Short mmCIF file of C-alpha atoms (C1' of nucleotides) in Angstrom, two decimals:
data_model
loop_
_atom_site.label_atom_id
_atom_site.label_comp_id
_atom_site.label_asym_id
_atom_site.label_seq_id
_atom_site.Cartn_x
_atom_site.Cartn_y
_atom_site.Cartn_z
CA UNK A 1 27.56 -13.03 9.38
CA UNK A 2 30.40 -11.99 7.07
CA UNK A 3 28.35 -12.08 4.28
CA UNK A 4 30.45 -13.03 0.63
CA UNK A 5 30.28 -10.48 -1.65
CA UNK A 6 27.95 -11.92 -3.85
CA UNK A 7 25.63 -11.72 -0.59
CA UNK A 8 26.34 -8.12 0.09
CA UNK A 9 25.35 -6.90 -3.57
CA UNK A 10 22.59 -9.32 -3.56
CA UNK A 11 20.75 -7.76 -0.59
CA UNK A 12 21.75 -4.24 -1.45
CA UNK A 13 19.90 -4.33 -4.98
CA UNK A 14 17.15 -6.17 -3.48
CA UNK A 15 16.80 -3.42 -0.52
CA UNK A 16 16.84 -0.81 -3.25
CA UNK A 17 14.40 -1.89 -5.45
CA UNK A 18 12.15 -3.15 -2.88
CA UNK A 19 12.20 0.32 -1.52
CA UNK A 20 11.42 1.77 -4.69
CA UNK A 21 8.80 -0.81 -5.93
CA UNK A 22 7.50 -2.74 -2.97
CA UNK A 23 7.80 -6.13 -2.83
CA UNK A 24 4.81 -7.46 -5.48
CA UNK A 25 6.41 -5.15 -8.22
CA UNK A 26 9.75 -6.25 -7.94
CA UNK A 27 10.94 -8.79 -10.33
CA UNK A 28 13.56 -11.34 -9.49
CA UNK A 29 15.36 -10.77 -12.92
CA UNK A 30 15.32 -6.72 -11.99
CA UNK A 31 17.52 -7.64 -8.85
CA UNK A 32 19.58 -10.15 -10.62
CA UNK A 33 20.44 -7.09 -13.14
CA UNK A 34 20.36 -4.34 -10.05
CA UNK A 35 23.16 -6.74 -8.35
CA UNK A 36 24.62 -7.38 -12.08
CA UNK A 37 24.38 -11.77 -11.51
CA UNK A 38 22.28 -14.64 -12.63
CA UNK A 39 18.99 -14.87 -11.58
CA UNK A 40 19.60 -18.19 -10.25
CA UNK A 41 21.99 -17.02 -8.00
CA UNK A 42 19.04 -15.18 -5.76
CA UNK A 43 18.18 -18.89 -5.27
CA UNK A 44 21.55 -20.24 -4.51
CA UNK A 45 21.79 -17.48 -1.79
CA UNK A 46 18.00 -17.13 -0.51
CA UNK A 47 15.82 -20.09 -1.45
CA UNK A 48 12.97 -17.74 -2.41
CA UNK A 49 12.15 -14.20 -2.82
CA UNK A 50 9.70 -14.60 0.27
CA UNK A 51 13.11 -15.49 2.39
CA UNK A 52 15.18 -12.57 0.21
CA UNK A 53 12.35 -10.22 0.72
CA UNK A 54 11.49 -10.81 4.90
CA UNK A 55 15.64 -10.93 5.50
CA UNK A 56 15.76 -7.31 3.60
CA UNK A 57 12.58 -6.36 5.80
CA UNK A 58 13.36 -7.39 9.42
CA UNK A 59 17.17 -5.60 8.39
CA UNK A 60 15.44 -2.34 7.85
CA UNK A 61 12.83 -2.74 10.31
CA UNK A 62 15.39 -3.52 13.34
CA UNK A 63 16.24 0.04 12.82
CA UNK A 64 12.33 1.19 14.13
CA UNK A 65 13.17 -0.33 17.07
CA UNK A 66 15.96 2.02 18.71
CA UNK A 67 13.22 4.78 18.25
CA UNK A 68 10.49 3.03 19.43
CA UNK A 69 12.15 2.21 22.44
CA UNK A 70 13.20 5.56 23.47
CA UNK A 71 9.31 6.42 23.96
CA UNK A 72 10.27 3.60 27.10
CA UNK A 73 12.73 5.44 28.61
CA UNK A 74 11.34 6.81 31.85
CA UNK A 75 14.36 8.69 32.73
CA UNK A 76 13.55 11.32 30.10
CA UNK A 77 10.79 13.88 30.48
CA UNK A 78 7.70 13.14 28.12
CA UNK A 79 8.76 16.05 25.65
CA UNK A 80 12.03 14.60 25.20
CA UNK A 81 10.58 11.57 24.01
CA UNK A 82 8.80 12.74 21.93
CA UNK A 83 11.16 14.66 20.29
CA UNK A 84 13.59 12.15 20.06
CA UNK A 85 11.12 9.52 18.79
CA UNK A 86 9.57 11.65 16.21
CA UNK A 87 13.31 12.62 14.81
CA UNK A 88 14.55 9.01 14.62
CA UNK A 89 11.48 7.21 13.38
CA UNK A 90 11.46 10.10 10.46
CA UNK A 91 15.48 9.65 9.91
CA UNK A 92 14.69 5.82 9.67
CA UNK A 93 11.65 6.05 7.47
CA UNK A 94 13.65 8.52 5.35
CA UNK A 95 16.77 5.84 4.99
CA UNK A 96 14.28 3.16 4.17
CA UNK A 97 11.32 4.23 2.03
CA UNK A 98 9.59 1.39 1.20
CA UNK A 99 9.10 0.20 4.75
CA UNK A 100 6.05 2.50 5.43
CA UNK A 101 4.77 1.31 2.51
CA UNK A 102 5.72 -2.73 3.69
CA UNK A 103 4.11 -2.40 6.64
CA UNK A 104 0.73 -1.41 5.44
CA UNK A 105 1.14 -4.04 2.96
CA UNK A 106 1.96 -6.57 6.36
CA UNK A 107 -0.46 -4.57 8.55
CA UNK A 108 -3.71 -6.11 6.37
CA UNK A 109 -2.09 -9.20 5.64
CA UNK A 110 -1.05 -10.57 9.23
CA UNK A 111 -1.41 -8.18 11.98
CA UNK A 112 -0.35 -10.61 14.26
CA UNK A 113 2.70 -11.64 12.56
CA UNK A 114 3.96 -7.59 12.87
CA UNK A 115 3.19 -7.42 16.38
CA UNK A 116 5.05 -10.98 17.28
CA UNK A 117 8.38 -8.59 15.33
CA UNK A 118 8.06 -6.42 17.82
CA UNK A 119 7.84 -7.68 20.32
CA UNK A 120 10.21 -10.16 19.65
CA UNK A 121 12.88 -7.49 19.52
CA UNK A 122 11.65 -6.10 22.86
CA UNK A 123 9.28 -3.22 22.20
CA UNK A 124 5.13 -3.94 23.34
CA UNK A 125 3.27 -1.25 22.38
CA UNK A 126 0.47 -2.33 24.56
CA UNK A 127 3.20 -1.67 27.83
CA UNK A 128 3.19 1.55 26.30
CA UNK A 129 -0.23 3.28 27.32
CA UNK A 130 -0.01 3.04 30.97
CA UNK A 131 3.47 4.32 31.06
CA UNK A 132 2.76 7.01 28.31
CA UNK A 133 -0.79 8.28 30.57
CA UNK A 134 1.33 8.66 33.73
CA UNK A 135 4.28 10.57 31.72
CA UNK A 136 1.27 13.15 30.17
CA UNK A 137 -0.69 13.24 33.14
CA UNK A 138 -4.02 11.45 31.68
CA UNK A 139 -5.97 8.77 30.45
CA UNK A 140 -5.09 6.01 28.09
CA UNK A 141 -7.70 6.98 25.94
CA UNK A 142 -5.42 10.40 25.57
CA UNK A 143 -2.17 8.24 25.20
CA UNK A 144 -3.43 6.27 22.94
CA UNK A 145 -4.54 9.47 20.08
CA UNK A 146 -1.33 10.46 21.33
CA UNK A 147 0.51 8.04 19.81
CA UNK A 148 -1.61 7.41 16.55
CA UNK A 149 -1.61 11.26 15.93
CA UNK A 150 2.14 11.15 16.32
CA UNK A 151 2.99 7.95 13.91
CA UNK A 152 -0.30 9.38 11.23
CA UNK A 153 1.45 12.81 10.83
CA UNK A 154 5.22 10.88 10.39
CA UNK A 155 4.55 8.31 8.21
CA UNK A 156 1.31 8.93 6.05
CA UNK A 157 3.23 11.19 3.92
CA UNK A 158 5.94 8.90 2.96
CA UNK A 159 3.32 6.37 1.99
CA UNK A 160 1.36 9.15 0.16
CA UNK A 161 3.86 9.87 -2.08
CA UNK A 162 3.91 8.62 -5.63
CA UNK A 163 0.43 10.98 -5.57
CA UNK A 164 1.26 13.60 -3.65
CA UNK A 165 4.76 14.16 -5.91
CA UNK A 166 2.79 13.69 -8.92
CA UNK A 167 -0.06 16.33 -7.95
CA UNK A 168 1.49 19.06 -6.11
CA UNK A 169 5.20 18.71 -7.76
CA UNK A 170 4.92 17.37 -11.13
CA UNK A 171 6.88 14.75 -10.73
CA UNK A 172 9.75 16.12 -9.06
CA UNK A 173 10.99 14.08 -6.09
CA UNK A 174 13.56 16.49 -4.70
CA UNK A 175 10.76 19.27 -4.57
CA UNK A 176 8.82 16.58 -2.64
CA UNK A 177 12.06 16.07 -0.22
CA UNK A 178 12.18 19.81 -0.14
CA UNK A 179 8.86 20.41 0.75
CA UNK A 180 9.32 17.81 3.84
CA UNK A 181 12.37 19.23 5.16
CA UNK A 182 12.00 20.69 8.61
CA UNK A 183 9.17 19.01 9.33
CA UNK A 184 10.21 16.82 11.96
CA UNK A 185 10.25 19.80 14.04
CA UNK A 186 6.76 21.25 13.09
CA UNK A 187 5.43 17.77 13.83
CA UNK A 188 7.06 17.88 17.43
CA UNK A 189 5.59 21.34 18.06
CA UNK A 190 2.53 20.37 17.07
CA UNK A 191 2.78 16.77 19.12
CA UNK A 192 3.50 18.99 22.09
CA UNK A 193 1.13 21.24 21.80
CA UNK A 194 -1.27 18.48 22.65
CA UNK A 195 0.13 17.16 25.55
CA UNK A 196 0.35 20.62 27.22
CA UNK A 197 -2.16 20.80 30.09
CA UNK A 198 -5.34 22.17 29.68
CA UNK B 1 -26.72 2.75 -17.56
CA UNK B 2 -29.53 0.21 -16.58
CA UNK B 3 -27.13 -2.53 -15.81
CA UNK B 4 -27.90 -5.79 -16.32
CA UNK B 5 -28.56 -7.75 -13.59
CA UNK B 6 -25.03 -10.26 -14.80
CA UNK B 7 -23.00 -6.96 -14.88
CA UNK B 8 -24.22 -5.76 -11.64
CA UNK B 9 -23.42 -9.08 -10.04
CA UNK B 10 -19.87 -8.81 -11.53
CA UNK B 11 -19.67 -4.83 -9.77
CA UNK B 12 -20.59 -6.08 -6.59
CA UNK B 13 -18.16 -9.16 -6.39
CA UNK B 14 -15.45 -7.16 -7.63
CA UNK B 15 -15.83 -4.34 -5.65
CA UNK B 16 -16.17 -6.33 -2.39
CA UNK B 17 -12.39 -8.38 -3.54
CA UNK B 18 -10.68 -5.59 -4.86
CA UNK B 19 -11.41 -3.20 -1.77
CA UNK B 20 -10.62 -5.86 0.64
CA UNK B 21 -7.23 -7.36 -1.13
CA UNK B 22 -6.66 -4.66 -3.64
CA UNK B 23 -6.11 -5.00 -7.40
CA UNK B 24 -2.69 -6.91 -7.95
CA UNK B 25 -3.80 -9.75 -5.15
CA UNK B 26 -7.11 -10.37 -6.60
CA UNK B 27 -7.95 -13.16 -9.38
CA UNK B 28 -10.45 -12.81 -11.89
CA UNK B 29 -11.44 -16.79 -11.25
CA UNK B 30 -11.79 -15.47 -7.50
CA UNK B 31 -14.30 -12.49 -9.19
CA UNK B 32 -16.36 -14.78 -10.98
CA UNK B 33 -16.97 -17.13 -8.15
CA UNK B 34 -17.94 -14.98 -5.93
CA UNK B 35 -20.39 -13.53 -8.91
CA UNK B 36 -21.52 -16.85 -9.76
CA UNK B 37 -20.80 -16.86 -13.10
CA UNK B 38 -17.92 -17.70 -15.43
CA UNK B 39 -14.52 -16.24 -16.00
CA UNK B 40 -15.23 -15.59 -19.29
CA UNK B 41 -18.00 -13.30 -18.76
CA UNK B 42 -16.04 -10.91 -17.08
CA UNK B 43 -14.20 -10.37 -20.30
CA UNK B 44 -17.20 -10.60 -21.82
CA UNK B 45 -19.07 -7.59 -20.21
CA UNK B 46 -15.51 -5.51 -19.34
CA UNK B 47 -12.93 -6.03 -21.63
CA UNK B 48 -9.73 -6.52 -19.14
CA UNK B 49 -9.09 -6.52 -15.32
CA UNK B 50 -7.66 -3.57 -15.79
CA UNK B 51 -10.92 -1.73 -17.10
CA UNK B 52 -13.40 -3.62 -14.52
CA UNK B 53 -10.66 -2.70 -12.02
CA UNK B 54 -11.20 1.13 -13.14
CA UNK B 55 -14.84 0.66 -13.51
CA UNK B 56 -15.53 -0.37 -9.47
CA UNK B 57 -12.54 1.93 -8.08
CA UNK B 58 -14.11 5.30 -9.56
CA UNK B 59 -17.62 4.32 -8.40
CA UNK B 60 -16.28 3.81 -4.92
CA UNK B 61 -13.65 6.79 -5.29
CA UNK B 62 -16.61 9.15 -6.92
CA UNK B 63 -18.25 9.09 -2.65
CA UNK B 64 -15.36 11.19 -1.51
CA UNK B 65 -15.50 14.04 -4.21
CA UNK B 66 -17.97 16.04 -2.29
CA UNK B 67 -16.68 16.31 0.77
CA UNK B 68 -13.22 17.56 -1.39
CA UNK B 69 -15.05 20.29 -3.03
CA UNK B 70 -15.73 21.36 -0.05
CA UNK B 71 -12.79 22.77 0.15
CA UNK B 72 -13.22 24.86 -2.66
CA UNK B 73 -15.99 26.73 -1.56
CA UNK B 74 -14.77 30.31 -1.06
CA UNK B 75 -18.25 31.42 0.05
CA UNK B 76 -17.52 29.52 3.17
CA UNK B 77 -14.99 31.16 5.96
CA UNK B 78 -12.09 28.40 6.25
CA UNK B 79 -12.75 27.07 9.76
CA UNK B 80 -16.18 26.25 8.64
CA UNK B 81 -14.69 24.85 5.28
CA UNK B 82 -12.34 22.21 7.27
CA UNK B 83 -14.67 21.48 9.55
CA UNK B 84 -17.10 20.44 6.92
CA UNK B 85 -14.45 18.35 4.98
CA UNK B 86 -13.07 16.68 8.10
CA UNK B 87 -16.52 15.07 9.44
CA UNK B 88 -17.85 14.27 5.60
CA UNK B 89 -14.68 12.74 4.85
CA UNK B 90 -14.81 10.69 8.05
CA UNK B 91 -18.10 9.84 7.49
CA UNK B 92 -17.39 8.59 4.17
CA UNK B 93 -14.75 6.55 5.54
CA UNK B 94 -16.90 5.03 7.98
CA UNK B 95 -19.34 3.84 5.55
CA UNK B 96 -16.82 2.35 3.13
CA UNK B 97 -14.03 1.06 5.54
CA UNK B 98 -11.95 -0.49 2.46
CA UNK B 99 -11.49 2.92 0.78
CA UNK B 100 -8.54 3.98 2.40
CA UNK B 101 -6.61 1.18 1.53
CA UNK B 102 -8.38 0.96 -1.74
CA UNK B 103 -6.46 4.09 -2.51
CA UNK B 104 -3.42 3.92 -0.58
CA UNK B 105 -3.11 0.72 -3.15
CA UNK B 106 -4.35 2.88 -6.67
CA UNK B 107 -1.34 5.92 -5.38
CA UNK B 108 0.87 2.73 -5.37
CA UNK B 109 0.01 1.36 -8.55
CA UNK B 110 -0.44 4.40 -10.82
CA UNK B 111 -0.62 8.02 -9.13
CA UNK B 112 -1.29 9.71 -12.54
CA UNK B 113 -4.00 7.71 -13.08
CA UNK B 114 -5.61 8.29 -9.88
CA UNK B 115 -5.07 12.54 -10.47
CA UNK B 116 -6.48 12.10 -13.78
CA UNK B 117 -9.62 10.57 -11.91
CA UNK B 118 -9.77 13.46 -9.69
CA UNK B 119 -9.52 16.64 -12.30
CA UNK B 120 -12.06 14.58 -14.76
CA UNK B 121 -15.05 15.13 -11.93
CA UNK B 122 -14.07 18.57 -11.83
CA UNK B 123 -11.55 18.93 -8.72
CA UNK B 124 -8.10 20.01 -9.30
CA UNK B 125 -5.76 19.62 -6.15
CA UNK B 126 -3.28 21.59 -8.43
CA UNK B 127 -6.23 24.71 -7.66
CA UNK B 128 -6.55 24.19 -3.84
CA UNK B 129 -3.43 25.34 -2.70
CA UNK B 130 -3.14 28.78 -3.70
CA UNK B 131 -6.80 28.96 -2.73
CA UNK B 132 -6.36 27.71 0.53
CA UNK B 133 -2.93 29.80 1.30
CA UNK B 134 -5.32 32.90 0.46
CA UNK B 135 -8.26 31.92 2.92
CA UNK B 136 -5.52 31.30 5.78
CA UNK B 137 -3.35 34.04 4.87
CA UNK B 138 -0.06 32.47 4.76
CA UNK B 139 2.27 30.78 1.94
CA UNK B 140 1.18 27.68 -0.55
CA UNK B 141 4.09 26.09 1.08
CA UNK B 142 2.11 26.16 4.47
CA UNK B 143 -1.35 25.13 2.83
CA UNK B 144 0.18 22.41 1.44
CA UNK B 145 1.04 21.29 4.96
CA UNK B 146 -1.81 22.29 6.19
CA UNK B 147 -3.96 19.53 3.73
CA UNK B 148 -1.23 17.16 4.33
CA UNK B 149 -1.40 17.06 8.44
CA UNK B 150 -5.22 17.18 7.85
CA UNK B 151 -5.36 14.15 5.63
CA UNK B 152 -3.02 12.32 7.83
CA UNK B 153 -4.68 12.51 10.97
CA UNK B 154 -8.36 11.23 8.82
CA UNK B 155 -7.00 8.76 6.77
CA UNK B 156 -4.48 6.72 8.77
CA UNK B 157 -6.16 5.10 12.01
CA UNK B 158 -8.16 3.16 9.29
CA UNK B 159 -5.42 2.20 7.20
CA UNK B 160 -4.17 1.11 10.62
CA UNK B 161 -6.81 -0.72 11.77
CA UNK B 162 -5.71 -4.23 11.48
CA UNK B 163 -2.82 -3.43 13.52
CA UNK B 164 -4.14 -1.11 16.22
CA UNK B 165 -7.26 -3.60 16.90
CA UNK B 166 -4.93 -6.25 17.36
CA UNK B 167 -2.51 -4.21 19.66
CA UNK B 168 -4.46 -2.25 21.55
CA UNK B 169 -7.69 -3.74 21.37
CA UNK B 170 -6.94 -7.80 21.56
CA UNK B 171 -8.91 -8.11 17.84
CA UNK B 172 -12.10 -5.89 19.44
CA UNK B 173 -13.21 -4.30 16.57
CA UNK B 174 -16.03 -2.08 18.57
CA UNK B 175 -13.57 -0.82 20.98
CA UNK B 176 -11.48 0.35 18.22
CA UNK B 177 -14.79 2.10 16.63
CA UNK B 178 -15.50 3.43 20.41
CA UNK B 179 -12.11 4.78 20.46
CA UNK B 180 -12.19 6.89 17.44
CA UNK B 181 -15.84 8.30 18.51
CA UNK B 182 -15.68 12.27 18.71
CA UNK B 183 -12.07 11.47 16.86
CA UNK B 184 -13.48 14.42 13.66
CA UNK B 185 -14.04 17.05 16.20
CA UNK B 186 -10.56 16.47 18.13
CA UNK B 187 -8.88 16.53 14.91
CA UNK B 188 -10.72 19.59 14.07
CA UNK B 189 -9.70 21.60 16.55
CA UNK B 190 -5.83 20.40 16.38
CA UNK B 191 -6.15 21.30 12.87
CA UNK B 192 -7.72 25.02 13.09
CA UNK B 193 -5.13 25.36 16.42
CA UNK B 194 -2.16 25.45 13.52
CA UNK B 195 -4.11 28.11 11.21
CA UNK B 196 -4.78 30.76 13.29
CA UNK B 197 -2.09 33.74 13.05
CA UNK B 198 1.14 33.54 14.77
"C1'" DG C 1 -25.26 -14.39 -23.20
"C1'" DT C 2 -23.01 -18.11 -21.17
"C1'" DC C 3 -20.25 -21.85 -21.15
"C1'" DT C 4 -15.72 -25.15 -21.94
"C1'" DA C 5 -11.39 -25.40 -23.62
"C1'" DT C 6 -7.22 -23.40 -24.85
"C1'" DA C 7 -3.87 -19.97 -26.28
"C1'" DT C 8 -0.32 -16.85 -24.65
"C1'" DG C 9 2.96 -14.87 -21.75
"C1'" DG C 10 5.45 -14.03 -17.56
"C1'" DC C 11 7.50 -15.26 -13.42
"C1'" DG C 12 9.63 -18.00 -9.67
"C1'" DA C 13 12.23 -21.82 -9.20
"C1'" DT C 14 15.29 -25.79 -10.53
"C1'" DA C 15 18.65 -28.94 -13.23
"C1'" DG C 16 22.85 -29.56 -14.58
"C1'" DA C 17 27.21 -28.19 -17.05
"C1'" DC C 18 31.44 -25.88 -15.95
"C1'" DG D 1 29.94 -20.40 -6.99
"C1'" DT D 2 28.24 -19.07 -11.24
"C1'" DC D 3 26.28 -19.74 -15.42
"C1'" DT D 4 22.61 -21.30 -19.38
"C1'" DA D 5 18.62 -23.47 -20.32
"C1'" DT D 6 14.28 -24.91 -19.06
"C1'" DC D 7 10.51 -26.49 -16.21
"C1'" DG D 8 6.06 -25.80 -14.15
"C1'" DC D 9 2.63 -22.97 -12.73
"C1'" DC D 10 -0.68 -19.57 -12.75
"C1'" DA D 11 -3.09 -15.60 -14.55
"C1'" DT D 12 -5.14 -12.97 -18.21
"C1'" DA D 13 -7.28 -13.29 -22.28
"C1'" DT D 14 -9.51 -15.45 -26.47
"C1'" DA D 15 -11.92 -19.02 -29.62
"C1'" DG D 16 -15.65 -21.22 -30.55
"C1'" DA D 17 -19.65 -24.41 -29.43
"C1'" DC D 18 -24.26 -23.98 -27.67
#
DNA sequence: GTCTATATGGCGATAGAC
DNA sequence: GTCTATCGCCATATAGAC
């Protein structure tokens, strides 16, 4: 902890233009300039961009977890978690762009690896479908599209993107913002509207 | 046309790495191994990665354009046109699992490119929207979100797969294909629940 | 058309002075 | 701790023999 000040504007560039470029695209020189040192500095600090790149990662993807694990909390009715959920993971996501697009990337390389992050931090997803069927009232089958309808409609968009801003707004990535705001909340109705019974 | 049978061995081998580890991770010495032939005749018969790259992506992309003009189809009342789109789409999906990710890595890499690819075989997203805000009788703002939820809920379990067959399904890859059976016509009716009035 | 050998350039990483 | 200079590798691409 108490990271030198070097550090601090080391992993700050390197967050940025990871979000913005993912991690293949980034160069080492780009964050040496973003964070206005050497290059060999990166090195002196974090021994490889591998290590600079998963320290950046885990950093932004500790923040999933507080929304993940409010889907746990039994003391809440169902539509409350949901709500919640949906609002965090989408204020998250919003904060830090590039992870949707990180953990596709991770999702084909090493499945396993992302699932040993979880649940390292305390979240299994596979707890998750009994207690999620008892809170809706049904089967796991129906928890399950429950929850991969839910994280489809929050994140695809974000990792959709570079085309959909360059189709539908020309470009313009504050019309693309724009066109998202408020859309937490149409997501939640439209979450809900599933789970009603019947 | 009337490849020879060298170039078609190159299309094949390519198409089968690029899909499965996208563009940037794939090595020409990797192509021409799995070809059979030298790394020299790849630059031979295309000129760069880059063009061979282009060459196998708009074959494989060129499978989804009829279920997108679809869309377009006016003649067609607009339940019946996303009903039709959904379960092609899907089923074009299902017969090239890679394609997803194929493209989620092409919006990375160049968006522009990838619109340009779309108008040149004659469909426009640009077009759909006011289209589609006519048919359902509400604002371009709402089609928009309407071909945004729609495409979410297709596209994503597959981009996802890795992940949720590891998770849910302990690396069963059938149970994760059993799960998504009937998947088009649940998504169909969640999507033609949000376009009729009020 | 197909091969071997090599040019060319870029990037991550390191050595070593200060 | 921070810099300059450079190494070493790998990938695309080309030259030229056959």
């Amino acid at each position: 902890m108490t990271e030198t000040p070097t550090e601090q504007k080391i992993l700050d560039a390197a967050r940025k233009l990871f979000m913005q470029k993912g991690m293949g695209a980034t160069r080492m020189q780009e964050i040496a300039d973003e964070a206005g040192i050497n290059k060999a500095l990166l090195h002196y600090y974090f021994r490889s961009k591998q290590k600079l790149f998963e320290h950046t990662f885990k950093e932004a993807f500790g923040h999933l977890q507080p929304s993940l694990q409010v889907l746990t909390n039994i003391d809440l009715p169902i539509e409350q978690r949901m709500r919640s959920f949906i609002s965090e993971y989408v204020d998250v996501i919003e904060q830090n762009r590039f992870l949707p697009l990180f953990i596709m990337q991770e999702i084909q390389r090493d499945p396993a690896n992302l699932y040993k992050l979880m649940t390292s931090s305390g979240f299994d997803p596979r707890k998750l479908l009994p207690l999620l069927a008892k809170a809706i009232g049904k089967s796991e089958k129906e928890a399950f599209e429950l929850i991969l309808n839910t994280i489809s409609l929050v994140v695809f968009p974000y990792v959709g993107q570079p085309l959909i801003t360059h189709v539908f707004f020309h470009g313009d990535e504050q019309a693309f913002a724009q066109a998202l705001e408020g859309r937490k909340e149409r997501i939640t109705s439209l979450i809900l509207s599933t789970i009603k019974n019947q």
